């Protein structure tokens, strides 16, 4: 395949970025989107130019490290896949493709297509865990967890922390990510003790990091590679309401 | 220690020092760990804060260790090259984690898990370590459940299990096809809690590039901030490496692109012995490569072999599509060759069997480089929904990559480099031969011998991180007088200068070919000569080719950009530098080991049926190599004693 690429280039956080056009020939339909960029980079290196920098690691859709806005859509045109799992057979010969980094106030660009998502880690640090020290656990089968609950927790826990939801949201909101972590832990019997504190603390941190509010647009769910459901946001809001009535989150 | 010369390899003789001692406590393995835990020295809770511990790695091993030592009150620093500790490559493990819970009441026990692991490892692991691993396996599941890991459940709310290769019991716990992700999130959340509590300081996008050894003890590391390029020393009382495996030496592997051998290799160059480097695992169920652009290989979890049947056409060169090959013209080779384990034969055996089929012209797919993994029977028996529930995400992934629907046509699979049993040598306490340097998880050599069983790496990583290291490391601190060190020490300056030199040399080469070009070439050599089948001749050839390629690399590599900024080419180049050297040691080790065992298959040593032929009389030892700065590493042998389980030929027939 032959492609026309427009790629965001930005030397570092301080400098201004701009789009640069590239022509790329000889792309295999079987290659992944990132392998297509590898090919471009091989050619840039051949020409002694700096390759395009982008984050990636597992290249199998699970680590959450990759993430590009492709033709205006976070993780590209195919639903329910990460950028690394997007394969070139979804494009046509001669296509023009625009590639940008995640754009959100809370995710500053570090270089080219790489952004800083450490805000997500800080949201989890604020309360996204069950407080149990190593060695304190009772036998694993002591607390039965009905399959339905376990499955719901797993649906939410499938979030890979990629940040596409934030990038897709016109408000730059991190509600889907935060609610997924809350739903994972709050759906389980083990998570009940800290349930309401957790909701308040994580949401407060989310706000402090500069993520926007939720106005029910739903773009986040549409781009989420793990199909995290908007229902989790509703669950979070319900918990938050109860938590505030109970005066939780002050620890 | 006396130095003697033994057998010849290439032209260079190998020098063997006197035997290496794994410091295994005396007495029966069944009570050893309990007793050792009691005998080890402790540190008073109020003193723990004064000890600084560096942990490199935030995977299951490093993440669990950092969280647990933080909980205990130590002053921990944790390092990872990704942008978040949650992305360590443990996240990619799909299938599951073993434990000897015997919740199925199907005859499992600590002893059976121990036995299966020693046998699965083809009798090349240390009994005492493996027993301890089996013993703590149950506490891991308890801990993970308490953290909120959403393991699969039955309708009654109890934990579900599945079976994995090399076992006849169902002892594998799983969370859909994302077990590694869920276990890692458990460790990550525990780590997050400690970061918030201030006991652990986390450094992401930071790469360890050297080990600092002062007066014979590991006292710190040199790191490069991958955002700015700044190179700085970090000092501590003790250093722990949980940096994962080195399968990327093959270029194409199932590991993440950033997985590297740099941390352990540079520690090796500072004196840490590297054990059994030739013990690498080629996983039987991966998607076959499709072309030159291929940047990595993708695993299809071994759990698929619970329900999928592996076959090839009986007739070599048969190009008909799968659905047009009648039942009686299909060769279900694993079921026929290994009736009692069938499609669940261990990895090394399954991989070699697949290679033989493809080599004999029975390969399937456009490049004739795969075998079928067929779910038609299971779908008929259980219905598509059950299969979708069990493996849905794997089928989706397969479709994304190949464009094929595996509910309709069989998957195509082929073996790919996946795991490295070799790694830095450690004693029973998980300490390397450099005092103060501990090594955990895939980065060390322990527990899996010459072949790892499925679902046992997650178990080992978490055993090391949650339970073993947090008991043995304090013992070292409590029994050692640690002097004060500071950044002006010569050893610190020298290590920093070393990293700066490597960096400068790479930046200054200004050649014409990319780093990836050389990595791909190196990968081809290692795969060809030190992959699924090895011969003395081939290994010698590789030992000639690798240095030639390495020399060309240093003449002609082009690293774009500068050293003082985020520079992914420079990162890759630094890792490749180490892979050249490590690749060589793999070949030297493979050449030294004149036997076949587990994943190390020397074609000269096989039975008439083509099974691996061990040589226990001469090779029942751990080969731990000491770096000497030239082509003649020094071999230290740790004899392996099998006192609990009798040495026996491994059979899965
Ligand atoms: C695709 C796949 C599927 C698997 N499935 C299973 C399974 O089902 N069951 C099972 O038991 N095992 C499985 N395994 C094996 C298992 O996942 C790994 O062996 C195990 O997770 C390794 O854990 P670890 O903590 O040792 O290393 P990793 O998880 O690889 O972590 C390494 C850490 O070290 C850091 N690091 C590395 N180098 C440096 C450096 N130079 N400087 C700073 N930081 C560094 C990384 O950032 C990372 O945090 C699978 C492996 C793969 C590849
Ligand atoms: S909710 Fe979805 S889009 Fe958002 S971080 Fe998680 S996986 Fe990514
Ligand atoms: S690179 Fe890991 S999810 Fe894409």
mmCIF file of C-alpha atoms in Angstrom, chain B residues 123-240:
data_model
loop_
_atom_site.group_PDB
_atom_site.id
_atom_site.type_symbol
_atom_site.label_atom_id
_atom_site.label_comp_id
_atom_site.label_asym_id
_atom_site.label_seq_id
_atom_site.Cartn_x
_atom_site.Cartn_y
_atom_site.Cartn_z
ATOM 1 C CA UNK B 123 15.874 -32.156 36.475
ATOM 2 C CA UNK B 124 17.952 -29.069 36.083
ATOM 3 C CA UNK B 125 16.504 -26.983 38.918
ATOM 4 C CA UNK B 126 17.440 -26.822 42.579
ATOM 5 C CA UNK B 127 15.045 -29.001 44.576
ATOM 6 C CA UNK B 128 15.030 -26.785 47.654
ATOM 7 C CA UNK B 129 13.928 -23.695 45.736
ATOM 8 C CA UNK B 130 11.223 -25.533 43.851
ATOM 9 C CA UNK B 131 9.794 -27.027 47.002
ATOM 10 C CA UNK B 132 9.596 -23.592 48.594
ATOM 11 C CA UNK B 133 7.887 -22.245 45.498
ATOM 12 C CA UNK B 134 5.205 -24.939 45.654
ATOM 13 C CA UNK B 135 4.845 -24.335 49.368
ATOM 14 C CA UNK B 136 4.145 -20.593 49.126
ATOM 15 C CA UNK B 137 1.959 -20.937 46.021
ATOM 16 C CA UNK B 138 -1.248 -21.121 48.042
ATOM 17 C CA UNK B 139 -0.569 -17.952 49.996
ATOM 18 C CA UNK B 140 -0.184 -16.111 46.696
ATOM 19 C CA UNK B 141 -3.728 -16.926 45.658
ATOM 20 C CA UNK B 142 -5.015 -15.851 49.078
ATOM 21 C CA UNK B 143 -3.135 -12.584 48.865
ATOM 22 C CA UNK B 144 -4.304 -11.805 45.339
ATOM 23 C CA UNK B 145 -7.938 -12.521 46.153
ATOM 24 C CA UNK B 146 -7.737 -10.235 49.179
ATOM 25 C CA UNK B 147 -6.371 -7.465 46.941
ATOM 26 C CA UNK B 148 -9.388 -7.803 44.678
ATOM 27 C CA UNK B 149 -7.949 -9.789 41.774
ATOM 28 C CA UNK B 150 -11.115 -10.912 39.949
ATOM 29 C CA UNK B 151 -10.229 -14.543 39.340
ATOM 30 C CA UNK B 152 -12.730 -16.645 37.438
ATOM 31 C CA UNK B 153 -15.459 -18.096 39.673
ATOM 32 C CA UNK B 154 -17.956 -20.855 39.488
ATOM 33 C CA UNK B 155 -21.645 -20.168 39.969
ATOM 34 C CA UNK B 156 -21.401 -21.004 43.664
ATOM 35 C CA UNK B 157 -18.847 -18.246 44.068
ATOM 36 C CA UNK B 158 -15.839 -20.522 44.493
ATOM 37 C CA UNK B 159 -12.649 -20.132 42.483
ATOM 38 C CA UNK B 160 -12.455 -21.889 39.143
ATOM 39 C CA UNK B 161 -9.426 -23.762 37.766
ATOM 40 C CA UNK B 162 -8.146 -24.999 34.439
ATOM 41 C CA UNK B 163 -5.272 -27.257 33.472
ATOM 42 C CA UNK B 164 -2.009 -26.394 31.809
ATOM 43 C CA UNK B 165 0.748 -28.285 30.017
ATOM 44 C CA UNK B 166 2.824 -30.804 31.952
ATOM 45 C CA UNK B 167 0.219 -31.459 34.671
ATOM 46 C CA UNK B 168 -2.603 -33.938 35.085
ATOM 47 C CA UNK B 169 -4.450 -31.884 37.672
ATOM 48 C CA UNK B 170 -6.386 -28.638 37.217
ATOM 49 C CA UNK B 171 -4.421 -26.236 39.427
ATOM 50 C CA UNK B 172 -4.350 -23.098 37.349
ATOM 51 C CA UNK B 173 -6.214 -20.004 38.552
ATOM 52 C CA UNK B 174 -7.109 -17.454 35.919
ATOM 53 C CA UNK B 175 -8.838 -14.184 35.205
ATOM 54 C CA UNK B 176 -10.264 -14.619 31.712
ATOM 55 C CA UNK B 177 -7.375 -14.438 29.283
ATOM 56 C CA UNK B 178 -5.808 -11.591 31.260
ATOM 57 C CA UNK B 179 -4.392 -13.246 34.342
ATOM 58 C CA UNK B 180 -1.070 -11.426 34.215
ATOM 59 C CA UNK B 181 -2.797 -8.085 33.859
ATOM 60 C CA UNK B 182 -5.006 -8.728 36.850
ATOM 61 C CA UNK B 183 -2.213 -10.019 39.065
ATOM 62 C CA UNK B 184 -0.061 -7.085 38.071
ATOM 63 C CA UNK B 185 -2.851 -4.640 38.826
ATOM 64 C CA UNK B 186 -3.082 -6.254 42.260
ATOM 65 C CA UNK B 187 0.621 -5.666 42.833
ATOM 66 C CA UNK B 188 0.438 -2.228 41.226
ATOM 67 C CA UNK B 189 -2.384 -1.183 43.519
ATOM 68 C CA UNK B 190 -0.490 -2.422 46.555
ATOM 69 C CA UNK B 191 2.488 -0.455 45.258
ATOM 70 C CA UNK B 192 0.322 2.631 44.678
ATOM 71 C CA UNK B 193 -0.797 2.422 48.284
ATOM 72 C CA UNK B 194 2.816 2.439 49.448
ATOM 73 C CA UNK B 195 3.730 5.279 47.114
ATOM 74 C CA UNK B 196 0.905 7.276 48.653
ATOM 75 C CA UNK B 197 2.124 6.279 52.112
ATOM 76 C CA UNK B 198 5.596 7.546 51.233
ATOM 77 C CA UNK B 199 7.445 4.272 51.822
ATOM 78 C CA UNK B 200 8.113 3.706 48.118
ATOM 79 C CA UNK B 201 9.423 6.296 45.666
ATOM 80 C CA UNK B 202 8.600 5.339 42.104
ATOM 81 C CA UNK B 203 10.814 6.301 39.156
ATOM 82 C CA UNK B 204 9.220 5.641 35.775
ATOM 83 C CA UNK B 205 10.816 6.156 32.360
ATOM 84 C CA UNK B 206 14.117 5.506 34.077
ATOM 85 C CA UNK B 207 16.493 2.857 32.818
ATOM 86 C CA UNK B 208 19.165 1.132 34.854
ATOM 87 C CA UNK B 209 22.405 1.067 32.900
ATOM 88 C CA UNK B 210 24.963 -0.101 35.429
ATOM 89 C CA UNK B 211 25.409 -1.623 38.842
ATOM 90 C CA UNK B 212 27.559 0.063 41.469
ATOM 91 C CA UNK B 213 29.697 -2.301 43.498
ATOM 92 C CA UNK B 214 31.647 -0.838 46.406
ATOM 93 C CA UNK B 215 34.076 -3.003 48.359
ATOM 94 C CA UNK B 216 32.519 -6.134 46.948
ATOM 95 C CA UNK B 217 28.934 -5.213 47.817
ATOM 96 C CA UNK B 218 26.138 -4.007 45.532
ATOM 97 C CA UNK B 219 25.449 -0.464 46.696
ATOM 98 C CA UNK B 220 23.587 1.215 43.889
ATOM 99 C CA UNK B 221 22.801 1.630 40.244
ATOM 100 C CA UNK B 222 23.408 4.136 37.477
ATOM 101 C CA UNK B 223 20.265 5.273 35.711
ATOM 102 C CA UNK B 224 19.358 7.312 32.687
ATOM 103 C CA UNK B 225 16.292 9.508 32.843
ATOM 104 C CA UNK B 226 14.719 8.586 29.531
ATOM 105 C CA UNK B 227 12.963 11.966 29.238
ATOM 106 C CA UNK B 228 16.047 14.142 29.607
ATOM 107 C CA UNK B 229 18.976 11.807 29.057
ATOM 108 C CA UNK B 230 20.432 12.721 32.426
ATOM 109 C CA UNK B 231 22.711 10.004 33.837
ATOM 110 C CA UNK B 232 22.905 9.771 37.632
ATOM 111 C CA UNK B 233 23.996 7.323 40.337
ATOM 112 C CA UNK B 234 21.476 6.085 42.928
ATOM 113 C CA UNK B 235 22.888 4.620 46.115
ATOM 114 C CA UNK B 236 21.315 2.216 48.587
ATOM 115 C CA UNK B 237 22.030 -0.504 51.116
ATOM 116 C CA UNK B 238 20.916 -3.253 48.816
ATOM 117 C CA UNK B 239 19.899 -3.658 45.181
ATOM 118 C CA UNK B 240 17.191 -5.966 43.837
#
